[in-house]
Tab-separated table of C-alpha atoms and ligand atoms in Angstrom:
chain	number	residue	atom	x	y	z
V	1	UNK	CA	3.263	-3.061	-12.946
V	2	UNK	CA	1.345	-6.289	-12.290
V	3	UNK	CA	-1.193	-7.315	-14.828
V	4	UNK	CA	-0.241	-4.229	-17.112
V	5	UNK	CA	-1.389	-5.932	-20.408
V	6	UNK	CA	-4.753	-7.059	-19.023
V	7	UNK	CA	-5.381	-3.688	-17.473
V	8	UNK	CA	-4.686	-1.824	-20.725
V	9	UNK	CA	-7.190	-3.984	-22.454
V	10	UNK	CA	-9.890	-3.243	-19.997
V	11	UNK	CA	-9.221	0.368	-20.234
V	12	UNK	CA	-9.633	0.323	-24.103
V	13	UNK	CA	-12.939	-1.400	-23.785
V	14	UNK	CA	-14.130	0.977	-20.886
V	15	UNK	CA	-12.972	4.154	-22.677
V	16	UNK	CA	-14.937	3.130	-25.796
V	17	UNK	CA	-18.255	2.658	-23.768
V	18	UNK	CA	-17.717	5.857	-21.947
V	19	UNK	CA	-17.639	7.884	-25.160
V	20	UNK	CA	-21.036	6.461	-26.148
V	21	UNK	CA	-24.017	7.953	-24.730
V	22	UNK	CA	-26.187	4.906	-25.362
V	23	UNK	CA	-25.594	1.318	-25.535
V	24	UNK	CA	-27.297	-1.342	-27.459
V	25	UNK	CA	-27.163	-5.155	-27.100
V	26	UNK	CA	-24.569	-5.284	-29.902
V	27	UNK	CA	-22.240	-2.958	-28.111
V	28	UNK	CA	-22.523	-5.024	-25.004
V	29	UNK	CA	-21.725	-8.205	-27.086
V	30	UNK	CA	-18.538	-6.683	-28.480
V	31	UNK	CA	-17.258	-5.473	-25.129
V	32	UNK	CA	-17.893	-8.955	-23.500
V	33	UNK	CA	-16.005	-10.467	-26.349
V	34	UNK	CA	-13.075	-8.259	-26.043
V	35	UNK	CA	-12.999	-8.760	-22.309
V	36	UNK	CA	-13.247	-12.612	-22.726
V	37	UNK	CA	-10.210	-12.578	-25.018
V	38	UNK	CA	-8.275	-10.296	-22.707
V	39	UNK	CA	-8.807	-12.617	-19.732
V	40	UNK	CA	-7.902	-15.668	-21.728
V	41	UNK	CA	-4.812	-14.050	-23.118
V	42	UNK	CA	-3.728	-13.314	-19.427
V	43	UNK	CA	-3.920	-16.971	-18.779
V	44	UNK	CA	-7.054	-16.868	-16.697
V	45	UNK	CA	-8.535	-20.243	-16.455
V	46	UNK	CA	-11.127	-20.821	-19.111
V	47	UNK	CA	-13.780	-22.048	-16.713
V	48	UNK	CA	-13.316	-18.977	-14.634
V	49	UNK	CA	-13.574	-16.824	-17.754
V	50	UNK	CA	-16.679	-18.511	-18.799
V	51	UNK	CA	-18.482	-17.997	-15.757
V	52	UNK	CA	-17.215	-14.436	-15.486
V	53	UNK	CA	-18.354	-13.432	-19.005
V	54	UNK	CA	-21.576	-15.280	-18.414
V	55	UNK	CA	-22.595	-13.100	-15.280
V	56	UNK	CA	-21.364	-9.893	-16.895
V	57	UNK	CA	-23.393	-10.565	-20.044
V	58	UNK	CA	-26.457	-11.496	-18.309
V	59	UNK	CA	-26.403	-8.720	-15.930
V	60	UNK	CA	-25.424	-6.285	-18.973
V	61	UNK	CA	-28.587	-7.373	-20.822
V	62	UNK	CA	-30.862	-6.755	-17.934
V	63	UNK	CA	-32.472	-3.697	-16.631
V	64	UNK	CA	-29.331	-2.649	-14.836
V	65	UNK	CA	-27.226	-1.566	-17.529
V	66	UNK	CA	-29.214	-1.065	-20.857
V	67	UNK	CA	-32.010	0.837	-19.459
V	68	UNK	CA	-29.954	3.019	-16.978
V	69	UNK	CA	-29.336	6.549	-17.691
V	70	UNK	CA	-25.522	5.974	-17.818
V	71	UNK	CA	-25.275	2.489	-19.611
V	72	UNK	CA	-21.400	2.823	-20.204
V	73	UNK	CA	-20.786	3.550	-16.456
V	74	UNK	CA	-23.110	0.839	-15.312
V	75	UNK	CA	-21.482	-1.668	-17.582
V	76	UNK	CA	-18.045	-0.880	-16.017
V	77	UNK	CA	-19.744	-1.188	-12.567
V	78	UNK	CA	-20.974	-4.536	-13.253
V	79	UNK	CA	-17.544	-5.806	-14.776
V	80	UNK	CA	-15.868	-4.579	-11.614
V	81	UNK	CA	-18.431	-6.086	-9.122
V	82	UNK	CA	-17.888	-9.447	-10.964
V	83	UNK	CA	-14.308	-9.126	-10.951
V	84	UNK	CA	-14.237	-8.675	-7.165
V	85	UNK	CA	-16.339	-11.882	-6.895
V	86	UNK	CA	-14.067	-13.709	-8.973
V	87	UNK	CA	-11.155	-12.679	-6.882
V	88	UNK	CA	-12.870	-13.981	-3.742
V	89	UNK	CA	-15.470	-11.387	-2.930
V	90	UNK	CA	-15.517	-9.099	0.078
V	91	UNK	CA	-14.697	-9.725	3.654
V	92	UNK	CA	-12.268	-12.517	3.368
V	93	UNK	CA	-9.588	-11.737	5.972
V	94	UNK	CA	-7.054	-13.829	7.913
V	95	UNK	CA	-8.423	-14.705	11.265
V	96	UNK	CA	-6.198	-13.534	13.783
V	97	UNK	CA	-6.746	-13.685	17.446
V	98	UNK	CA	-4.897	-11.606	19.961
V	99	UNK	CA	-5.944	-13.896	22.844
V	100	UNK	CA	-5.008	-17.348	21.537
V	101	UNK	CA	-2.083	-18.886	19.791
V	102	UNK	CA	-2.242	-18.389	15.984
V	103	UNK	CA	-0.738	-21.238	14.167
V	104	UNK	CA	-0.091	-20.879	10.477
V	105	UNK	CA	1.148	-23.852	8.291
V	106	UNK	CA	2.809	-23.098	5.049
V	107	UNK	CA	2.066	-25.630	2.441
V	108	UNK	CA	2.972	-25.917	-1.408
V	109	UNK	CA	5.170	-27.360	-4.140
V	110	UNK	CA	8.946	-27.086	-4.199
V	111	UNK	CA	10.172	-23.570	-4.831
V	112	UNK	CA	6.722	-21.980	-4.694
V	113	UNK	CA	7.944	-19.541	-1.980
V	114	UNK	CA	6.834	-21.130	1.273
V	115	UNK	CA	10.010	-20.380	3.317
V	116	UNK	CA	10.473	-16.840	2.066
V	117	UNK	CA	6.900	-16.061	2.614
V	118	UNK	CA	6.775	-17.589	6.007
V	119	UNK	CA	9.255	-15.010	6.938
V	120	UNK	CA	7.563	-12.122	5.141
V	121	UNK	CA	4.301	-12.903	6.790
V	122	UNK	CA	5.845	-13.104	10.424
V	123	UNK	CA	7.591	-9.759	9.709
V	124	UNK	CA	4.444	-8.149	8.358
V	125	UNK	CA	2.098	-9.304	11.232
V	126	UNK	CA	4.764	-8.336	13.699
V	127	UNK	CA	4.488	-4.954	12.392
V	128	UNK	CA	0.715	-4.730	11.531
V	129	UNK	CA	-0.761	-6.777	14.023
V	130	UNK	CA	1.823	-6.564	16.931
V	131	UNK	CA	2.070	-10.118	17.102
V	132	UNK	CA	5.279	-11.968	18.430
V	133	UNK	CA	6.017	-14.526	15.915
V	134	UNK	CA	7.991	-17.786	16.116
V	135	UNK	CA	9.242	-19.394	12.923
V	136	UNK	CA	9.418	-23.100	12.785
V	137	UNK	CA	11.714	-25.283	10.323
V	138	UNK	CA	9.922	-28.311	9.699
V	139	UNK	CA	11.300	-29.124	6.366
V	140	UNK	CA	13.670	-31.810	7.412
V	141	UNK	CA	14.524	-33.170	4.065
V	142	UNK	CA	16.861	-30.605	2.753
V	143	UNK	CA	19.435	-29.722	5.158
V	144	UNK	CA	19.763	-26.330	3.550
V	145	UNK	CA	16.163	-25.556	4.377
V	146	UNK	CA	16.730	-25.154	7.987
V	147	UNK	CA	19.723	-22.922	7.276
V	148	UNK	CA	17.666	-20.837	4.915
V	149	UNK	CA	14.900	-20.043	7.530
V	150	UNK	CA	17.510	-19.332	10.205
V	151	UNK	CA	19.157	-16.683	8.027
V	152	UNK	CA	15.845	-15.055	7.454
V	153	UNK	CA	14.924	-15.133	11.158
V	154	UNK	CA	18.380	-13.582	11.835
V	155	UNK	CA	17.929	-10.878	9.213
V	156	UNK	CA	14.464	-10.043	10.629
V	157	UNK	CA	15.346	-10.578	14.342
V	158	UNK	CA	12.706	-13.241	14.568
V	159	UNK	CA	13.396	-16.451	16.521
V	160	UNK	CA	13.476	-19.690	14.621
V	161	UNK	CA	12.952	-22.938	16.267
V	162	UNK	CA	14.623	-25.840	14.633
V	163	UNK	CA	16.000	-29.310	15.486
V	164	UNK	CA	18.752	-30.516	13.254
V	165	UNK	CA	18.569	-33.948	14.982
V	166	UNK	CA	15.058	-34.733	14.179
V	167	UNK	CA	13.635	-36.269	11.140
V	168	UNK	CA	10.244	-36.038	12.261
V	169	UNK	CA	8.331	-32.706	11.145
V	170	UNK	CA	5.168	-33.609	13.465
V	171	UNK	CA	7.389	-33.917	16.561
V	172	UNK	CA	9.031	-30.548	15.649
V	173	UNK	CA	5.743	-28.771	15.186
V	174	UNK	CA	4.437	-30.165	18.525
V	175	UNK	CA	7.513	-29.073	20.322
V	176	UNK	CA	7.385	-25.611	18.513
V	177	UNK	CA	3.984	-25.063	19.794
V	178	UNK	CA	4.867	-25.916	23.425
V	179	UNK	CA	7.736	-23.546	23.135
V	180	UNK	CA	5.685	-20.813	21.840
V	181	UNK	CA	3.291	-21.029	24.781
V	182	UNK	CA	6.159	-21.117	27.066
V	183	UNK	CA	7.873	-18.084	25.662
V	184	UNK	CA	4.771	-16.061	25.061
V	185	UNK	CA	4.622	-15.895	21.307
V	186	UNK	CA	1.286	-15.576	19.726
V	187	UNK	CA	2.054	-16.466	16.180
V	188	UNK	CA	3.549	-19.729	15.095
V	189	UNK	CA	4.625	-20.031	11.257
V	190	UNK	CA	5.404	-23.548	10.248
V	191	UNK	CA	7.674	-23.913	7.206
V	192	UNK	CA	6.982	-27.373	5.693
V	193	UNK	CA	8.844	-29.325	2.927
V	194	UNK	CA	7.788	-29.154	-0.817
V	195	UNK	CA	7.779	-31.695	-3.555
V	196	UNK	CA	7.986	-31.348	-7.117
V	197	UNK	CA	4.650	-33.062	-7.531
V	198	UNK	CA	1.990	-33.806	-5.221
V	199	UNK	CA	2.668	-37.367	-3.728
V	200	UNK	CA	1.072	-39.555	-1.118
V	201	UNK	CA	4.100	-39.183	1.221
V	202	UNK	CA	3.981	-35.450	1.135
V	203	UNK	CA	0.248	-35.307	1.733
V	204	UNK	CA	0.236	-37.837	4.702
V	205	UNK	CA	3.024	-35.893	6.381
V	206	UNK	CA	1.135	-32.619	5.914
V	207	UNK	CA	-1.913	-34.271	7.168
V	208	UNK	CA	-0.265	-35.677	10.224
V	209	UNK	CA	1.133	-32.216	11.161
V	210	UNK	CA	-2.322	-30.750	10.685
V	211	UNK	CA	-3.937	-33.407	12.800
V	212	UNK	CA	-1.462	-32.981	15.771
V	213	UNK	CA	-1.113	-29.224	16.082
V	214	UNK	CA	-4.597	-28.014	14.537
V	215	UNK	CA	-3.145	-24.889	12.731
V	216	UNK	CA	-5.521	-21.908	12.663
V	217	UNK	CA	-4.564	-21.207	9.030
V	218	UNK	CA	-3.443	-23.628	6.424
V	219	UNK	CA	-2.018	-21.235	3.671
V	220	UNK	CA	-1.163	-22.854	0.222
V	221	UNK	CA	1.637	-20.965	-1.306
V	222	UNK	CA	1.184	-20.803	-5.067
V	223	UNK	CA	3.851	-19.655	-7.603
V	224	UNK	CA	2.132	-17.057	-9.548
V	225	UNK	CA	4.440	-17.825	-12.757
V	226	UNK	CA	3.292	-21.593	-13.051
V	227	UNK	CA	0.318	-20.803	-15.103
V	228	UNK	CA	-2.612	-23.323	-15.550
V	229	UNK	CA	-0.906	-25.883	-13.433
V	230	UNK	CA	-1.352	-23.896	-10.349
V	231	UNK	CA	-5.207	-24.196	-10.716
V	232	UNK	CA	-5.047	-28.048	-10.650
V	233	UNK	CA	-2.315	-28.036	-7.904
V	234	UNK	CA	-4.482	-25.763	-5.619
V	235	UNK	CA	-7.586	-27.823	-6.090
V	236	UNK	CA	-5.738	-31.074	-5.131
V	237	UNK	CA	-4.135	-29.604	-1.952
V	238	UNK	CA	-7.532	-28.069	-0.866
V	239	UNK	CA	-9.297	-31.243	-1.623
V	240	UNK	CA	-6.915	-33.341	0.603
V	241	UNK	CA	-6.074	-30.843	3.080
V	242	UNK	CA	-8.774	-28.251	3.473
V	243	UNK	CA	-6.695	-25.100	3.035
V	244	UNK	CA	-8.021	-22.023	4.605
V	245	UNK	CA	-6.189	-19.398	2.395
V	246	UNK	CA	-3.714	-18.967	-0.636
V	247	UNK	CA	-0.653	-16.791	-0.781
V	248	UNK	CA	0.285	-16.013	-4.495
V	249	UNK	CA	3.963	-15.340	-4.994
V	250	UNK	CA	6.140	-13.855	-7.781
V	251	UNK	CA	3.374	-11.608	-8.963
V	252	UNK	CA	6.358	-9.141	-9.760
V	253	UNK	CA	7.277	-11.317	-12.598
V	254	UNK	CA	6.526	-10.375	-16.103
V	255	UNK	CA	4.420	-13.325	-16.848
V	256	UNK	CA	0.715	-12.952	-17.511
V	257	UNK	CA	-0.283	-14.288	-13.920
V	258	UNK	CA	-3.860	-14.593	-14.759
V	259	UNK	CA	-3.908	-18.376	-13.843
V	260	UNK	CA	-3.229	-17.410	-10.283
V	261	UNK	CA	-6.117	-15.187	-10.044
V	262	UNK	CA	-8.444	-18.156	-10.992
V	263	UNK	CA	-7.308	-19.930	-7.766
V	264	UNK	CA	-9.569	-18.088	-5.592
V	265	UNK	CA	-12.655	-18.886	-7.774
V	266	UNK	CA	-11.670	-22.654	-8.266
V	267	UNK	CA	-10.828	-23.332	-4.592
V	268	UNK	CA	-13.470	-20.894	-3.157
V	269	UNK	CA	-10.799	-20.020	-0.510
V	270	UNK	CA	-9.607	-16.448	-0.197
V	271	UNK	CA	-6.287	-15.205	-1.491
V	272	UNK	CA	-4.879	-13.663	1.632
V	273	UNK	CA	-1.395	-12.228	0.727
V	274	UNK	CA	0.527	-11.652	-2.475
V	275	UNK	CA	4.333	-11.877	-2.830
V	276	UNK	CA	5.732	-9.071	-5.024
V	277	UNK	CA	9.429	-9.468	-4.899
V	278	UNK	CA	12.448	-11.111	-3.403
V	279	UNK	CA	12.822	-8.622	-0.667
V	280	UNK	CA	11.339	-9.482	2.784
V	281	UNK	CA	9.221	-6.312	2.579
V	282	UNK	CA	7.652	-7.445	-0.744
V	283	UNK	CA	4.533	-8.593	0.383
V	284	UNK	CA	0.993	-7.161	0.499
V	285	UNK	CA	-2.200	-8.180	1.955
V	286	UNK	CA	-4.769	-8.953	-0.623
V	287	UNK	CA	-7.991	-7.331	-1.107
V	288	UNK	CA	-10.362	-8.366	-3.878
V	289	UNK	CA	-11.910	-4.935	-4.377
V	290	UNK	CA	-8.455	-3.288	-4.547
V	291	UNK	CA	-7.036	-5.734	-7.078
V	292	UNK	CA	-9.937	-5.500	-9.260
V	293	UNK	CA	-9.618	-1.772	-9.374
V	294	UNK	CA	-5.871	-2.139	-10.089
V	295	UNK	CA	-6.608	-4.647	-12.866
V	296	UNK	CA	-9.490	-2.596	-14.322
V	297	UNK	CA	-7.281	0.672	-14.157
V	298	UNK	CA	-10.076	2.419	-12.443
V	299	UNK	CA	-8.470	4.633	-10.033
V	300	UNK	CA	-11.167	6.352	-8.144
V	301	UNK	CA	-13.665	5.981	-10.925
V	302	UNK	CA	-15.894	3.678	-9.011
V	303	UNK	CA	-16.415	5.973	-6.074
V	304	UNK	CA	-17.064	8.561	-8.922
V	305	UNK	CA	-19.858	6.636	-10.310
V	306	UNK	CA	-21.193	5.899	-6.928
V	307	UNK	CA	-21.198	9.523	-6.094
V	308	UNK	CA	-22.798	10.613	-9.222
V	309	UNK	CA	-25.575	8.105	-8.808
V	310	UNK	CA	-26.389	9.011	-5.311
V	311	UNK	CA	-26.362	12.747	-6.313
V	312	UNK	CA	-28.705	12.404	-9.382
V	313	UNK	CA	-32.144	11.509	-8.049
V	314	UNK	CA	-33.521	8.670	-10.061
V	315	UNK	CA	-36.957	9.760	-9.601
V	316	UNK	CA	-36.174	13.221	-10.809
V	317	UNK	CA	-34.585	11.725	-13.788
V	318	UNK	CA	-37.689	9.631	-14.497
V	319	UNK	CA	-39.858	12.732	-14.295
V	320	UNK	CA	-37.713	14.500	-16.745
V	321	UNK	CA	-37.963	11.840	-19.343
V	322	UNK	CA	-41.689	11.939	-19.080
V	323	UNK	CA	-41.457	15.751	-19.933
V	324	UNK	CA	-39.261	14.942	-22.792
V	325	UNK	CA	-41.648	12.538	-24.268
V	326	UNK	CA	-44.542	14.956	-23.902
V	327	UNK	CA	-42.267	17.639	-25.337
V	328	UNK	CA	-43.152	19.856	-22.136
V	329	UNK	CA	-39.670	20.335	-21.187
V	330	UNK	CA	-39.267	24.205	-20.351
V	331	UNK	CA	-36.825	26.482	-18.983
V	332	UNK	CA	-37.726	25.512	-15.170
V	333	UNK	CA	-36.682	21.791	-16.097
V	334	UNK	CA	-33.714	23.006	-17.845
V	335	UNK	CA	-32.690	24.980	-14.509
V	336	UNK	CA	-33.266	21.795	-12.567
V	337	UNK	CA	-31.035	19.937	-14.729
V	338	UNK	CA	-28.382	22.638	-14.252
V	339	UNK	CA	-28.746	22.252	-10.257
V	340	UNK	CA	-28.394	18.400	-10.661
V	341	UNK	CA	-25.244	18.865	-12.446
V	342	UNK	CA	-24.074	21.286	-9.760
V	343	UNK	CA	-24.912	18.802	-7.133
V	344	UNK	CA	-22.536	16.477	-8.570
V	345	UNK	CA	-19.603	18.705	-7.612
V	346	UNK	CA	-17.602	21.147	-9.649
V	347	UNK	CA	-16.745	19.849	-12.963
V	348	UNK	CA	-13.026	20.078	-12.546
V	349	UNK	CA	-13.105	18.090	-9.376
V	350	UNK	CA	-15.010	15.350	-11.030
V	351	UNK	CA	-12.605	15.312	-14.065
V	352	UNK	CA	-9.693	15.130	-11.608
V	353	UNK	CA	-11.028	11.851	-10.202
V	354	UNK	CA	-11.208	10.324	-13.516
V	355	UNK	CA	-8.295	7.869	-14.195
V	356	UNK	CA	-6.287	8.638	-17.339
V	357	UNK	CA	-7.283	12.188	-17.317
V	358	UNK	CA	-4.100	14.169	-18.052
V	359	UNK	CA	-3.446	16.840	-15.517
V	360	UNK	CA	-1.593	18.883	-18.134
V	361	UNK	CA	-4.404	18.844	-20.405
V	362	UNK	CA	-6.800	19.733	-17.430
V	363	UNK	CA	-4.715	22.556	-16.644
V	364	UNK	CA	-5.114	24.036	-20.281
V	365	UNK	CA	-8.910	23.790	-19.986
V	366	UNK	CA	-10.287	26.786	-18.420
V	367	UNK	CA	-12.425	25.190	-15.829
V	368	UNK	CA	-13.167	28.392	-14.001
V	369	UNK	CA	-14.686	29.815	-17.318
V	370	UNK	CA	-16.898	26.646	-17.811
V	371	UNK	CA	-18.246	27.015	-14.271
V	372	UNK	CA	-18.849	30.842	-14.695
V	373	UNK	CA	-20.698	29.968	-17.854
V	374	UNK	CA	-23.155	27.800	-15.760
V	375	UNK	CA	-23.532	30.566	-13.265
V	376	UNK	CA	-24.332	33.010	-16.041
V	377	UNK	CA	-26.954	30.582	-17.483
V	378	UNK	CA	-28.542	30.371	-14.038
V	379	UNK	CA	-28.673	34.046	-13.705
V	380	UNK	CA	-30.536	34.361	-17.136
V	381	UNK	CA	-33.169	32.015	-16.229
V	382	UNK	CA	-33.595	33.566	-12.803
V	383	UNK	CA	-34.426	36.978	-14.452
V	384	UNK	CA	-37.236	35.667	-16.365
V	385	UNK	CA	-40.647	35.693	-15.256
V	386	UNK	CA	-42.485	32.293	-14.337
V	387	UNK	CA	-44.396	32.636	-17.627
V	388	UNK	CA	-41.387	33.136	-19.671
V	389	UNK	CA	-39.776	30.094	-18.170
V	390	UNK	CA	-42.633	28.034	-19.021
V	391	UNK	CA	-43.318	29.472	-22.525
V	392	UNK	CA	-39.833	30.703	-23.836
V	393	UNK	CA	-41.471	31.444	-27.118
V	394	UNK	CA	-42.947	34.526	-25.964
V	395	UNK	CA	-39.542	35.965	-24.865
V	396	UNK	CA	-39.265	38.696	-27.690
V	397	UNK	CA	-36.693	41.479	-28.267
V	398	UNK	CA	-37.653	43.859	-25.516
V	399	UNK	CA	-37.956	40.977	-22.947
V	400	UNK	CA	-34.565	39.765	-23.954
V	401	UNK	CA	-33.165	43.165	-23.215
V	402	UNK	CA	-34.963	43.253	-19.616
V	403	UNK	CA	-33.595	39.770	-18.984
V	404	UNK	CA	-30.070	40.840	-20.022
V	405	UNK	CA	-30.154	43.709	-17.716
V	406	UNK	CA	-31.708	42.001	-14.848
V	407	UNK	CA	-28.997	39.113	-15.021
V	408	UNK	CA	-25.962	41.478	-15.748
V	409	UNK	CA	-25.291	39.731	-19.036
V	410	UNK	CA	-25.816	40.932	-22.685
V	411	UNK	CA	-28.609	40.201	-25.109
V	412	UNK	CA	-26.226	38.189	-27.156
V	413	UNK	CA	-25.891	35.919	-23.841
V	414	UNK	CA	-29.559	35.420	-23.617
V	415	UNK	CA	-29.948	34.654	-27.312
V	416	UNK	CA	-27.136	32.180	-27.076
V	417	UNK	CA	-28.838	30.538	-24.192
V	418	UNK	CA	-32.398	30.487	-25.800
V	419	UNK	CA	-30.936	29.145	-28.909
V	420	UNK	CA	-29.254	26.259	-27.171
V	421	UNK	CA	-32.314	25.507	-25.276
V	422	UNK	CA	-34.551	25.428	-28.389
V	423	UNK	CA	-31.917	23.060	-29.982
V	424	UNK	CA	-32.010	20.662	-27.146
V	425	UNK	CA	-35.867	20.724	-26.872
V	426	UNK	CA	-36.061	19.862	-30.660
V	427	UNK	CA	-33.465	17.021	-30.047
V	428	UNK	CA	-35.513	15.752	-27.145
V	429	UNK	CA	-38.635	15.890	-28.879
V	430	UNK	CA	-37.116	13.779	-31.636
V	431	UNK	CA	-35.834	11.421	-28.987
V	432	UNK	CA	-39.230	11.179	-27.311
V	433	UNK	CA	-40.678	10.312	-30.674
V	434	UNK	CA	-38.045	7.517	-31.409
V	435	UNK	CA	-40.142	5.351	-29.167
V	436	UNK	CA	-40.927	4.939	-25.554
V	437	UNK	CA	-38.180	2.645	-24.667
V	438	UNK	CA	-35.218	4.537	-26.065
V	439	UNK	CA	-33.543	6.590	-23.484
V	440	UNK	CA	-31.714	9.694	-24.370
V	441	UNK	CA	-29.206	11.783	-22.254
V	442	UNK	CA	-29.776	15.409	-22.248
V	443	UNK	CA	-27.103	17.475	-23.509
V	444	UNK	CA	-27.029	20.913	-22.161
V	445	UNK	CA	-26.301	23.717	-24.728
V	446	UNK	CA	-23.352	24.941	-22.666
V	447	UNK	CA	-21.561	21.614	-22.307
H	1	GTP	N1	10.397	-12.367	-7.466
H	1	GTP	C1	9.973	-13.230	-6.364
H	1	GTP	N2	10.602	-14.117	-5.937
H	1	GTP	C2	9.939	-14.879	-4.913
H	1	GTP	C3	8.902	-14.534	-4.313
H	1	GTP	N3	8.702	-15.363	-3.301
H	1	GTP	C4	9.683	-16.216	-3.206
H	1	GTP	N4	10.666	-15.967	-4.194
H	1	GTP	C5	11.922	-16.504	-4.433
H	1	GTP	O1	11.409	-17.911	-4.950
H	1	GTP	C6	12.502	-18.891	-4.570
H	1	GTP	C7	11.941	-20.020	-3.783
H	1	GTP	O2	11.443	-19.589	-2.720
H	1	GTP	P1	11.511	-20.448	-1.252
H	1	GTP	O3	10.814	-19.676	-0.286
H	1	GTP	O4	12.738	-20.975	-1.025
H	1	GTP	O5	10.486	-21.607	-1.748
H	1	GTP	P2	9.980	-22.824	-1.052
H	1	GTP	O6	8.551	-23.118	-1.304
H	1	GTP	O7	10.316	-22.997	0.381
H	1	GTP	O8	10.858	-24.078	-1.745
H	1	GTP	P3	10.993	-25.445	-1.179
H	1	GTP	O9	11.523	-25.283	0.272
H	1	GTP	O10	12.209	-25.910	-1.890
H	1	GTP	O11	10.010	-26.283	-1.346
H	1	GTP	C8	13.614	-17.905	-3.831
H	1	GTP	O12	14.525	-17.655	-4.601
H	1	GTP	C9	12.763	-16.696	-3.358
H	1	GTP	O13	13.437	-15.759	-3.282
H	1	GTP	C10	8.243	-13.318	-4.940
H	1	GTP	O14	7.252	-12.815	-4.442
H	1	GTP	N5	8.746	-12.737	-5.936
H	2	MG	MG1	11.315	-23.849	1.710
């Protein structure tokens, strides 16, 4: 899988944080350091790493994380959001119009994957956007280049415009544009020549093609295996030609690939596609948010965090804290807490959404029993009088018997609940005494 090593490291950091109920500044510092090293090791550009970790640590130190009720989750959320930003943010799609001629110009160093990618994109957009593509062979320097594109076109049954006799890529591109209009194509993809290095002649030629046909997209093709050099190369191409988007190829390779991920940040241009193999179907549209989840190994955990956040009323949580501090937490509050938990959905369905949760281990856990236990707790509290709920201390032996009968449970069940409640109240009182700024999470006795 792409970015497997990086992904593993993030997951290690995160699972350590999830285990902790509370975080302090030094926890955050350690996690930030681990993330920084992981990114550098994956070959992400050091400037990008620096900016990334700076944003994460600023946000993590602030209100948002340390003072939240679930600091571990909030930290993960911040890292994810910054990762999305690093990969280009949201809403960066390729501009495709159904009413006018879309002209894509492929740009890049030799061997980056321009020709292959031109064919892949034509195929993808024919399928997904119902466009009618025309491929254009404007690499006139290597005779085999025209042949290569022709073969790809044939394989995909996509027409290829070429002119063996011409040595002028500008003329070829102009002519192709005319033909596309004539024949009713709505997508023209121009394959250009590559160079080993960026040189003036190449830039001039690309700039001439650009001026004369005004492409709607200038796509820079970057070989994902070339490491840090890709950052400089894309910056130069962008400065000279004003690219509109980036295609990262060869992300299927087993190299670290992190450098390529820095390209969106350094050029501030969106990554629009990634190449993931040699086959013509090995191309994907690029979405920063999806890639971030993939790298962070998060599965659905983000939607889970959002869900939990929406469900647990912040106001309610604050009210509860006040009570803890005043040590006036009673069985009514306890019941409220129980309801909050239930609102978040059944425990088993929540667990299933967590990445890395072993389904087999889940099956071994008796979820139904846990939920039944919650129901029983609820029934016991409902069988108490309002006074008993407010002042559990008055619940003596005969009251216990009555409550057990009323809730269809046993005296032992009632005892267990009251004991658990007493323990958590003690714990809360201690936390309340620890100072006003410390926040504790309530642990319910049946959990
Ligand atoms: N594994 C893998 N190989 C790729 C990918 N994209 C391109 N290639 C391979 O990379 C090699 C070069 O690809 P081309 O499309 O010819 O590159 P180019 O930029 O047109 O090269 P020049 O025309 O010489 O400048 C070919 O062998 C492709 O099959 C990819 O996403 N994954
Ligand atoms: Mg080529």
